[in-house]
Amino acid sequence: MAELVRYKIPEIVVIFLLFSITRADLPGTWELIVQDAGIASMHTAVTRFNTVVLLDRTNIGPSRKALGRHRCRKDPNDAVLKRDCYAHSVLFDLATNQIRPLMIQTDTWCSSGQFLPDGSLLQTGGDRDGFKKIRKFEPCDPNETCDWVELQDTELITGRWYASNQILPDGSVIIVGGRGTNTVEYYPPRQNGAVPFQFLADVEDKQMDNLYPYVHLLPDDGGNLFVFANSRAVKYDHRINVVVKEYPPLDGGPRNYPSGGSSAMLAIQGDFSTAEILICGGAQPGAFTARAVDAPAHGTCGRIVATAEDPAWVTEEMPFGRIMGDMVNLPTGEILIINGAQAGSQGFEMGSDPCLYPLLYRPDQPIGLRFMTLNPGTVPRMYHSTANLLPDGRILLAGSNPHYFYKFNAEFPTELRIEAFSPEYLSPDRANLRPEIREIPQIVRYGEVFDVFVTVPLPVVETIQINWGSAPFATHSFSQGQRLVKLTVGPSIPDGEGRYRIQCTAPLNGAVSPPGYYMAFAVNQGVPSFARWIRIVL
């Protein structure tokens, strides 16, 4: 086994750099989009209609958004509201910034989700009456009135709270773990029901640091899963429910809930045979059980080639210690790390010292130069906050409620504002590089060769990339189902009237891109277009 390699930026260098530049010198800009969304979003997902589903939990008492006349949820077991006429989910229209209340019937506290191949949002589990529930949201045009539907003909075999979902190459979804639930199951349900997953039991500790496991679909033969929990990882063959590889442990203590690290898979590209996983941040061991609110978070990141024969972690240091950060795959292949705190752990009123500085992780840079500190925000977003990539390249920030109920008179109040962060690629001085997609197919099949037509204000001097990204289900510092694929493309050929034709080849199989809808971006010299939604089908 290759030795773990560790790189660290000297702390004095980080301090000097931060104090030698002003906030205005740092890349990126912030904007307030909505002053009051009505709910604090614990779970967030972007739909192909350019709307955003925001979802909290039901047993939280009154929200700031009414459901509307004669629309109330009745629950005799709810300790706060037996007759609840408040929304705990809303639909946000990106074009108009309008908010429409949605009605959720059962408790979605710390639940999981994933988009299905037809574009509907599958939502599973939760607490209390939602423990075994399966729900669907079928997105619609903003002028229509789609809403949550609780499935009556099927439910989870095992109740799941703090589980993770991942779509598979055939379009089915695996649902992994949950509190006290060391099994996996599938949607649609398989004949073998819930299958024991001993790995989750093996890594469980007194804090239960095996919750919300990091699950990534690998682009290998059969689409095995990289599953990380606590400080260990395995490769799992979901077809036969067998662990086929054990990875070396990652130093630095537990990384999953409640220790509050985050994870993302780097962009899949080239011949699509390589997958690298990045895991960053986390709490001090035992911080949750000790209620050590001021215990400093650590800033280590581990990166591993999950598809290698002899994989080993390479670790490096972020400029800041961070827990409860969110990792977002940008259209360029870089990763944004945003939100979170610098001390404590996940859990109600368990974090302190908000980390307001986003970081840009540039995977192709040399070690020691990969992290760039960006322009800080002003709104603390800690426990129960989310970050999602939007089709225009911005990142939507929602939520943050470190309290059991809504609490606005507090050091870190319940947060109802929605913000957007614009990376440097959206700065005005790069507008002349920003491409616009003029034509792209709405549907492609695996291995299909197709053309994309773009325009660019300035002449094209290098290959324009066509990269597509999934729309994940973001919750608890992990975006379930998140992936970015850089398609195989030809040169940008002038096509008259300022247009360029780019020949693209769709991935060959669902292990690279599971069936469903993706945001397709044209990227010119690091500047992405507004995305167009494209569907890949079996």
Coordinates of C-alpha atoms in Angstrom, one line a residue:
M1 CA 0.0 0.0 0.0
A2 CA 1.4 3.4 -1.0
E3 CA 2.1 5.7 1.9
L4 CA -0.3 8.5 2.7
V5 CA 1.2 11.8 1.5
R6 CA 0.5 14.9 3.5
Y7 CA 0.9 18.6 2.5
K8 CA 0.2 21.6 4.7
I9 CA 0.2 25.3 4.1
P10 CA 2.0 27.0 6.9
E11 CA -0.5 28.8 9.2
I12 CA 1.5 32.0 9.2
V13 CA 1.3 32.1 5.4
V14 CA -2.5 31.9 5.5
I15 CA -2.8 34.6 8.1
F16 CA -0.4 36.9 6.2
L17 CA -2.3 36.4 3.0
L18 CA -5.7 37.1 4.5
F19 CA -4.5 40.3 6.3
S20 CA -2.6 41.6 3.2
I21 CA -5.7 41.8 1.0
T22 CA -9.0 43.5 1.5
R23 CA -12.4 41.9 1.0
A24 CA -12.9 43.8 -2.3
D25 CA -9.8 42.2 -3.7
L26 CA -11.1 38.6 -3.3
P27 CA -12.9 37.0 -6.2
G28 CA -16.6 36.4 -6.3
T29 CA -19.7 38.5 -5.5
W30 CA -22.8 38.0 -3.4
E31 CA -26.4 39.0 -3.9
L32 CA -29.6 38.7 -1.8
I33 CA -32.3 37.1 -3.9
V34 CA -35.2 36.7 -1.5
Q35 CA -35.5 38.4 1.9
D36 CA -38.0 35.9 3.3
A37 CA -38.5 32.4 1.7
G38 CA -41.0 31.5 4.5
I39 CA -39.1 28.4 5.5
A40 CA -35.5 27.5 6.4
S41 CA -34.4 24.9 3.8
M42 CA -32.9 21.8 5.3
H43 CA -33.0 20.0 1.8
T44 CA -32.7 21.7 -1.6
A45 CA -32.9 20.5 -5.2
V46 CA -33.0 22.3 -8.6
T47 CA -35.5 21.1 -11.2
R48 CA -35.3 21.0 -15.0
F49 CA -37.9 23.8 -15.1
N50 CA -35.4 26.1 -13.4
T51 CA -37.3 26.0 -10.2
V52 CA -35.9 25.1 -6.8
V53 CA -37.5 22.8 -4.2
L54 CA -36.9 23.9 -0.7
L55 CA -37.8 21.5 2.1
D56 CA -37.7 21.6 5.8
R57 CA -39.3 19.3 8.4
T58 CA -43.0 19.2 9.4
N59 CA -42.9 19.0 13.2
I60 CA -41.1 22.3 13.6
G61 CA -44.1 24.5 14.5
P62 CA -45.3 27.5 12.5
S63 CA -43.2 28.6 9.5
R64 CA -43.4 32.1 7.9
K65 CA -45.4 30.8 4.9
A66 CA -49.1 29.9 5.0
L67 CA -50.3 27.0 2.9
G68 CA -53.4 28.8 1.8
R69 CA -57.1 28.6 2.4
H70 CA -58.4 25.2 3.5
R71 CA -55.0 23.6 3.1
C72 CA -54.0 22.2 6.5
R73 CA -52.2 19.1 7.7
K74 CA -53.8 17.3 10.6
D75 CA -51.5 15.3 12.9
P76 CA -52.8 14.4 16.4
N77 CA -49.3 13.2 17.3
D78 CA -47.6 16.5 16.5
A79 CA -46.5 18.0 19.8
V80 CA -46.7 21.6 18.5
L81 CA -49.5 21.9 15.8
K82 CA -52.3 19.3 15.7
R83 CA -53.7 21.3 12.8
D84 CA -50.8 22.7 10.8
C85 CA -51.7 25.3 8.1
Y86 CA -48.1 26.3 7.4
A87 CA -45.9 25.4 4.5
H88 CA -42.8 23.4 5.3
S89 CA -41.8 23.1 1.6
V90 CA -41.9 25.8 -1.1
L91 CA -41.1 26.1 -4.8
F92 CA -38.8 29.0 -5.8
D93 CA -39.0 30.3 -9.4
L94 CA -35.6 31.4 -10.5
A95 CA -37.0 33.6 -13.3
T96 CA -39.3 35.7 -11.1
N97 CA -38.0 35.1 -7.6
Q98 CA -41.5 34.1 -6.6
I99 CA -42.2 31.6 -3.8
R100 CA -45.1 29.1 -3.9
P101 CA -46.0 27.0 -0.9
L102 CA -46.0 23.2 -1.2
M103 CA -47.7 20.7 1.1
I104 CA -45.8 17.9 2.7
Q105 CA -47.8 15.5 4.7
T106 CA -45.3 13.5 6.8
D107 CA -42.1 14.4 8.6
T108 CA -39.1 14.9 6.4
W109 CA -36.6 15.7 9.1
C110 CA -33.1 14.6 8.0
S111 CA -34.4 12.6 5.1
S112 CA -32.8 11.8 1.7
G113 CA -33.6 12.2 -2.0
Q114 CA -32.6 11.8 -5.6
F115 CA -33.9 12.7 -9.0
L116 CA -35.2 9.8 -11.1
P117 CA -34.6 9.3 -14.8
D118 CA -38.0 10.9 -15.7
G119 CA -37.0 14.1 -13.7
S120 CA -39.2 13.5 -10.7
L121 CA -37.7 14.0 -7.3
L122 CA -37.8 10.8 -5.1
Q123 CA -37.8 11.7 -1.4
T124 CA -37.3 9.0 1.3
G125 CA -37.6 8.6 5.0
G126 CA -37.4 11.1 7.8
D127 CA -38.6 10.9 11.4
R128 CA -41.8 9.9 13.2
D129 CA -44.6 9.4 10.7
G130 CA -42.2 9.9 7.8
F131 CA -39.8 7.2 8.9
K132 CA -40.8 4.7 6.2
K133 CA -42.4 7.1 3.7
I134 CA -41.6 7.5 0.1
R135 CA -42.7 10.8 -1.6
K136 CA -42.4 12.2 -5.1
F137 CA -42.4 15.6 -6.5
E138 CA -43.0 15.8 -10.3
P139 CA -41.7 19.2 -11.4
C140 CA -43.8 21.3 -13.7
D141 CA -43.9 24.7 -15.5
P142 CA -43.8 27.5 -12.9
N143 CA -47.3 28.5 -14.0
E144 CA -48.7 25.1 -13.0
T145 CA -49.4 23.7 -9.5
C146 CA -47.4 20.5 -9.0
D147 CA -47.1 19.4 -5.4
W148 CA -45.7 16.6 -3.2
V149 CA -47.3 13.2 -3.5
E150 CA -47.0 10.6 -0.7
L151 CA -46.9 7.1 -2.3
Q152 CA -49.6 4.9 -1.0
D153 CA -48.7 1.6 -2.8
T154 CA -45.2 1.3 -1.5
E155 CA -43.0 2.3 1.5
L156 CA -39.5 1.8 2.7
I157 CA -38.8 -1.7 4.0
T158 CA -36.8 -0.3 6.8
G159 CA -37.4 3.1 8.3
R160 CA -34.5 5.5 7.5
W161 CA -33.3 8.7 9.2
Y162 CA -30.0 10.3 8.0
A163 CA -29.7 8.0 5.0
S164 CA -28.1 8.7 1.6
N165 CA -29.5 8.0 -1.9
Q166 CA -27.7 7.5 -5.2
I167 CA -29.1 6.8 -8.6
L168 CA -27.6 3.7 -10.3
P169 CA -26.7 3.0 -14.0
D170 CA -30.1 1.3 -14.6
G171 CA -32.0 4.3 -13.2
S172 CA -33.0 2.7 -9.9
V173 CA -31.9 4.2 -6.6
I174 CA -30.0 2.7 -3.8
I175 CA -30.8 4.0 -0.3
V176 CA -27.9 3.5 2.1
G177 CA -28.0 3.4 5.9
G178 CA -29.6 5.6 8.4
R179 CA -29.7 5.9 12.1
G180 CA -29.6 2.4 13.6
T181 CA -30.2 1.0 10.1
N182 CA -27.1 -0.8 8.8
T183 CA -28.7 -2.0 5.6
V184 CA -29.4 -0.9 2.0
E185 CA -32.5 -1.1 -0.1
Y186 CA -33.7 0.0 -3.5
Y187 CA -36.3 2.0 -5.3
P188 CA -38.1 0.4 -7.1
P189 CA -38.0 -2.3 -4.4
R190 CA -36.0 -5.4 -5.2
Q191 CA -37.2 -8.9 -4.3
N192 CA -34.5 -9.3 -1.7
G193 CA -35.7 -6.4 0.3
A194 CA -33.4 -4.6 2.7
V195 CA -29.9 -6.1 2.6
P196 CA -27.5 -6.1 5.5
F197 CA -24.4 -3.8 5.0
Q198 CA -22.0 -4.9 7.7
F199 CA -19.5 -2.1 6.8
L200 CA -21.9 0.5 8.3
A201 CA -22.1 -1.4 11.6
D202 CA -18.3 -1.8 11.7
V203 CA -17.7 1.9 11.5
E204 CA -20.4 3.0 13.9
D205 CA -19.1 4.6 17.1
K206 CA -20.6 6.3 20.2
Q207 CA -21.5 9.4 18.1
M208 CA -22.9 7.3 15.3
D209 CA -20.4 8.8 12.8
N210 CA -21.8 6.6 10.1
L211 CA -24.8 8.7 9.3
Y212 CA -25.4 10.3 5.9
P213 CA -22.6 8.1 4.4
Y214 CA -20.9 9.6 1.3
V215 CA -22.0 7.5 -1.6
H216 CA -20.5 8.0 -5.1
L217 CA -21.2 6.0 -8.2
L218 CA -17.9 5.0 -9.8
P219 CA -17.6 4.9 -13.6
D220 CA -16.1 1.4 -13.6
D221 CA -17.5 -1.8 -15.0
G222 CA -20.9 -2.4 -13.4
G223 CA -20.9 1.0 -11.7
N224 CA -19.6 0.0 -8.2
L225 CA -20.2 2.4 -5.3
F226 CA -17.6 4.2 -3.3
V227 CA -19.1 4.4 0.2
F228 CA -17.4 6.4 3.0
A229 CA -18.5 6.5 6.6
N230 CA -16.6 7.7 9.7
S231 CA -13.0 7.5 8.5
R232 CA -13.2 4.4 6.3
A233 CA -14.4 3.5 2.8
V234 CA -15.2 0.5 0.7
K235 CA -16.1 -0.3 -2.9
Y236 CA -19.5 -1.9 -2.9
D237 CA -21.0 -4.0 -5.8
H238 CA -24.7 -3.2 -5.6
R239 CA -25.6 -5.9 -8.1
I240 CA -24.6 -8.7 -5.7
N241 CA -24.5 -6.7 -2.5
V242 CA -20.8 -7.5 -1.7
V243 CA -17.9 -5.3 -0.7
V244 CA -15.2 -5.9 -3.3
K245 CA -12.5 -3.6 -2.0
E246 CA -11.5 -1.9 1.3
Y247 CA -9.7 1.4 1.1
P248 CA -7.1 2.6 3.6
P249 CA -8.5 4.7 6.4
L250 CA -8.4 8.5 6.1
D251 CA -6.5 10.2 9.0
G252 CA -8.1 13.1 10.8
G253 CA -11.0 11.6 12.7
P254 CA -14.6 11.0 11.7
R255 CA -15.9 13.0 8.7
N256 CA -19.6 12.1 8.4
Y257 CA -22.6 13.3 10.4
P258 CA -22.4 14.5 13.2
S259 CA -18.8 15.3 12.6
G260 CA -19.7 17.5 9.7
G261 CA -17.2 17.0 6.8
S262 CA -18.2 17.0 3.2
S263 CA -17.4 15.1 0.0
A264 CA -17.5 15.4 -3.8
M265 CA -16.3 13.4 -6.7
L266 CA -14.1 15.3 -9.1
A267 CA -15.2 15.8 -12.7
I268 CA -15.2 12.6 -14.8
Q269 CA -13.3 13.1 -18.0
G270 CA -11.0 11.6 -20.6
D271 CA -11.8 7.9 -21.2
F272 CA -14.1 8.1 -18.1
S273 CA -12.1 5.3 -16.4
T274 CA -10.9 7.3 -13.4
A275 CA -12.8 8.6 -10.4
E276 CA -11.2 10.8 -7.7
I277 CA -13.0 11.5 -4.4
L278 CA -12.4 14.6 -2.3
I279 CA -13.3 14.7 1.4
C280 CA -12.7 17.9 3.4
G281 CA -13.1 19.1 7.0
G282 CA -14.7 17.7 10.1
A283 CA -15.0 18.0 13.8
Q284 CA -12.6 16.9 16.6
P285 CA -13.2 13.3 17.6
G286 CA -15.9 13.2 20.2
A287 CA -16.9 16.8 19.8
F288 CA -20.6 16.0 19.4
T289 CA -21.0 13.8 22.5
A290 CA -18.9 16.2 24.6
R291 CA -21.0 19.1 23.3
A292 CA -17.7 20.8 22.6
V293 CA -19.2 23.8 20.8
D294 CA -15.9 25.7 20.7
A295 CA -13.6 22.8 19.7
P296 CA -11.8 23.9 16.6
A297 CA -12.7 22.1 13.4
H298 CA -9.8 20.7 11.4
G299 CA -8.9 21.7 7.8
T300 CA -7.6 18.6 6.3
C301 CA -8.8 17.2 3.0
G302 CA -8.2 13.7 1.7
R303 CA -8.1 12.9 -2.0
I304 CA -8.1 9.4 -3.4
V305 CA -8.2 7.8 -6.9
A306 CA -11.1 5.4 -6.1
T307 CA -10.6 3.4 -9.3
A308 CA -6.9 2.8 -8.8
E309 CA -5.5 -0.7 -8.2
D310 CA -3.6 0.4 -5.1
P311 CA -5.3 3.6 -3.9
A312 CA -3.9 5.9 -1.3
W313 CA -5.1 9.1 0.3
V314 CA -3.2 12.3 -0.4
T315 CA -4.0 14.9 2.3
E316 CA -3.7 18.7 2.2
E317 CA -4.8 21.6 4.3
M318 CA -7.5 24.1 3.7
P319 CA -6.8 27.7 4.7
F320 CA -9.5 27.3 7.4
G321 CA -10.8 24.5 9.6
R322 CA -14.4 23.9 8.6
I323 CA -17.4 21.8 9.5
M324 CA -20.8 21.8 7.8
G325 CA -19.3 23.0 4.6
D326 CA -21.0 22.3 1.3
M327 CA -19.0 21.1 -1.8
V328 CA -20.4 22.1 -5.2
N329 CA -19.1 20.8 -8.5
L330 CA -18.8 23.9 -10.7
P331 CA -19.2 23.7 -14.5
T332 CA -15.5 24.2 -15.0
G333 CA -14.5 21.1 -13.0
E334 CA -13.4 23.1 -10.0
I335 CA -15.1 22.7 -6.6
L336 CA -16.6 25.4 -4.4
I337 CA -16.5 24.9 -0.7
I338 CA -19.0 27.2 1.0
N339 CA -21.1 27.6 4.2
G340 CA -20.2 26.1 7.6
A341 CA -18.5 26.8 10.9
Q342 CA -14.9 26.7 12.3
A343 CA -15.8 25.1 15.6
G344 CA -18.1 22.6 17.2
S345 CA -20.0 19.8 15.3
Q346 CA -23.3 19.3 13.6
G347 CA -26.4 19.2 15.7
F348 CA -28.7 21.8 17.3
E349 CA -26.8 24.7 18.7
M350 CA -23.6 22.7 18.4
G351 CA -21.5 24.9 16.1
S352 CA -19.8 28.3 16.5
D353 CA -17.5 30.7 14.7
P354 CA -19.2 30.8 11.2
C355 CA -16.8 30.3 8.3
L356 CA -17.9 33.1 5.9
Y357 CA -15.1 32.6 3.4
P358 CA -15.8 30.3 0.4
L359 CA -12.9 28.4 -1.0
L360 CA -12.3 27.4 -4.6
Y361 CA -10.6 24.0 -5.0
R362 CA -8.6 23.8 -8.3
P363 CA -7.9 20.1 -8.7
D364 CA -5.4 20.5 -11.6
Q365 CA -3.1 22.9 -9.8
P366 CA 0.0 21.7 -7.9
I367 CA -0.4 20.7 -4.3
G368 CA -0.1 23.8 -2.2
L369 CA -1.8 26.0 -4.8
R370 CA -5.2 24.3 -5.1
F371 CA -7.1 26.4 -2.6
M372 CA -8.1 30.0 -3.4
T373 CA -9.9 32.1 -0.7
L374 CA -12.9 33.9 -2.1
N375 CA -14.9 37.0 -1.2
P376 CA -16.7 36.3 2.2
G377 CA -20.4 36.5 2.8
T378 CA -22.1 38.2 5.7
V379 CA -24.9 35.7 6.5
P380 CA -23.8 32.7 8.7
R381 CA -25.0 29.5 7.2
M382 CA -24.3 26.7 9.6
Y383 CA -26.4 23.7 10.6
H384 CA -29.1 22.8 8.1
S385 CA -27.9 25.0 5.3
T386 CA -27.5 24.1 1.6
A387 CA -25.7 25.1 -1.6
N388 CA -26.8 24.2 -5.1
L389 CA -25.4 25.0 -8.6
L390 CA -27.9 27.0 -10.7
P391 CA -28.2 26.8 -14.5
D392 CA -26.7 30.4 -14.8
G393 CA -23.5 29.3 -13.0
R394 CA -24.3 30.9 -9.7
I395 CA -24.6 29.0 -6.4
L396 CA -27.8 29.2 -4.5
L397 CA -27.4 29.4 -0.7
A398 CA -30.4 28.6 1.5
G399 CA -31.3 27.6 5.1
S400 CA -29.4 27.5 8.3
N401 CA -31.4 26.7 11.4
P402 CA -29.2 25.5 14.3
H403 CA -32.3 25.5 16.6
Y404 CA -34.9 22.8 17.2
F405 CA -37.7 25.3 16.3
Y406 CA -37.6 28.6 14.4
K407 CA -35.7 31.1 16.5
F408 CA -35.0 34.6 15.3
N409 CA -33.7 36.2 18.5
A410 CA -30.4 34.4 18.7
E411 CA -26.7 34.8 18.0
F412 CA -27.2 32.5 14.9
P413 CA -30.9 32.9 14.1
T414 CA -33.1 30.8 11.9
E415 CA -32.2 32.0 8.4
L416 CA -35.0 32.6 5.8
R417 CA -33.0 34.6 3.3
I418 CA -31.9 33.1 0.0
E419 CA -28.6 34.3 -1.5
A420 CA -26.6 33.6 -4.6
F421 CA -22.8 33.6 -4.9
S422 CA -21.3 34.3 -8.3
P423 CA -17.8 32.8 -8.9
E424 CA -15.2 34.9 -10.6
Y425 CA -16.1 33.3 -14.0
L426 CA -19.3 35.5 -13.9
S427 CA -17.4 38.8 -13.4
P428 CA -18.1 41.5 -16.0
D429 CA -14.5 41.5 -17.4
R430 CA -15.1 37.9 -18.6
A431 CA -18.5 38.6 -20.3
N432 CA -16.8 38.6 -23.8
L433 CA -15.7 35.0 -23.2
R434 CA -19.0 33.7 -22.1
P435 CA -20.5 31.4 -24.7
E436 CA -24.2 30.9 -25.4
I437 CA -25.7 27.6 -26.4
R438 CA -27.8 28.2 -29.5
E439 CA -28.8 24.6 -30.3
I440 CA -28.5 21.4 -28.4
P441 CA -30.6 18.2 -28.5
Q442 CA -33.1 17.7 -25.7
I443 CA -32.6 14.0 -25.6
V444 CA -29.5 11.8 -26.4
R445 CA -28.8 8.1 -26.1
Y446 CA -25.7 6.5 -24.7
G447 CA -22.8 6.7 -27.2
E448 CA -24.7 9.0 -29.5
V449 CA -22.7 11.6 -31.4
F450 CA -24.4 15.0 -31.6
D451 CA -23.7 18.6 -32.3
V452 CA -23.9 21.6 -30.1
F453 CA -24.0 25.1 -31.6
V454 CA -22.7 28.1 -29.6
T455 CA -21.8 31.7 -30.1
V456 CA -19.1 33.7 -28.3
P457 CA -18.5 37.5 -28.4
L458 CA -14.8 37.1 -29.0
P459 CA -13.1 34.7 -31.4
V460 CA -12.6 31.2 -30.0
V461 CA -8.9 30.4 -29.5
E462 CA -9.1 27.0 -27.8
T463 CA -11.5 24.0 -27.5
I464 CA -14.8 24.8 -26.0
Q465 CA -15.8 22.1 -23.5
I466 CA -19.3 20.7 -23.1
N467 CA -19.7 19.6 -19.5
W468 CA -22.9 18.4 -17.9
G469 CA -23.7 18.3 -14.3
S470 CA -26.5 16.5 -12.4
A471 CA -29.0 18.2 -10.1
P472 CA -28.3 16.7 -6.7
F473 CA -30.3 16.6 -3.5
A474 CA -28.4 18.8 -1.1
T475 CA -28.7 18.3 2.7
H476 CA -26.4 18.1 5.7
S477 CA -23.2 19.1 3.9
F478 CA -23.5 16.3 1.2
S479 CA -25.1 16.6 -2.2
Q480 CA -26.5 13.2 -2.9
G481 CA -26.1 12.2 -6.6
Q482 CA -23.8 15.1 -7.5
R483 CA -21.5 14.5 -10.5
L484 CA -19.9 16.5 -13.4
V485 CA -19.0 14.8 -16.7
K486 CA -16.7 16.5 -19.3
L487 CA -17.9 15.1 -22.6
T488 CA -15.6 14.0 -25.4
V489 CA -15.7 16.9 -27.9
G490 CA -14.2 17.9 -31.2
P491 CA -12.7 21.2 -32.2
S492 CA -15.0 24.3 -32.3
I493 CA -15.7 24.7 -36.1
P494 CA -17.0 28.1 -37.4
D495 CA -20.5 27.6 -38.8
G496 CA -21.3 31.0 -40.1
E497 CA -23.0 34.0 -38.5
G498 CA -20.6 33.9 -35.6
R499 CA -21.7 30.4 -34.6
Y500 CA -19.4 27.4 -33.8
R501 CA -20.3 23.7 -34.1
I502 CA -19.0 21.4 -31.5
Q503 CA -19.3 17.6 -32.1
C504 CA -19.9 15.8 -28.8
T505 CA -20.1 12.1 -27.9
A506 CA -22.4 11.1 -25.1
P507 CA -21.0 8.7 -22.4
L508 CA -21.2 5.1 -23.3
N509 CA -23.1 3.9 -20.2
G510 CA -25.0 4.8 -17.1
A511 CA -22.0 4.2 -14.8
V512 CA -20.6 7.5 -16.2
S513 CA -23.9 9.3 -16.4
P514 CA -26.9 7.6 -14.9
P515 CA -30.1 8.2 -17.0
G516 CA -31.9 11.5 -16.3
Y517 CA -31.6 15.2 -16.8
Y518 CA -28.4 17.2 -16.7
M519 CA -27.4 20.9 -16.9
A520 CA -25.2 21.1 -20.0
F521 CA -22.7 24.0 -20.0
A522 CA -20.5 25.2 -22.8
V523 CA -17.2 26.3 -21.1
N524 CA -14.9 28.7 -23.0
Q525 CA -11.5 29.5 -21.3
G526 CA -13.0 28.7 -17.9
V527 CA -16.2 30.7 -18.5
P528 CA -19.4 28.7 -18.6
S529 CA -22.6 29.5 -20.5
F530 CA -26.1 29.4 -19.2
A531 CA -26.9 25.7 -19.0
R532 CA -29.5 24.0 -21.2
W533 CA -31.2 20.9 -19.8
I534 CA -30.5 17.7 -21.6
R535 CA -31.8 14.2 -21.0
I536 CA -29.8 11.0 -21.5
V537 CA -31.9 7.9 -21.8
L538 CA -31.3 4.1 -21.8

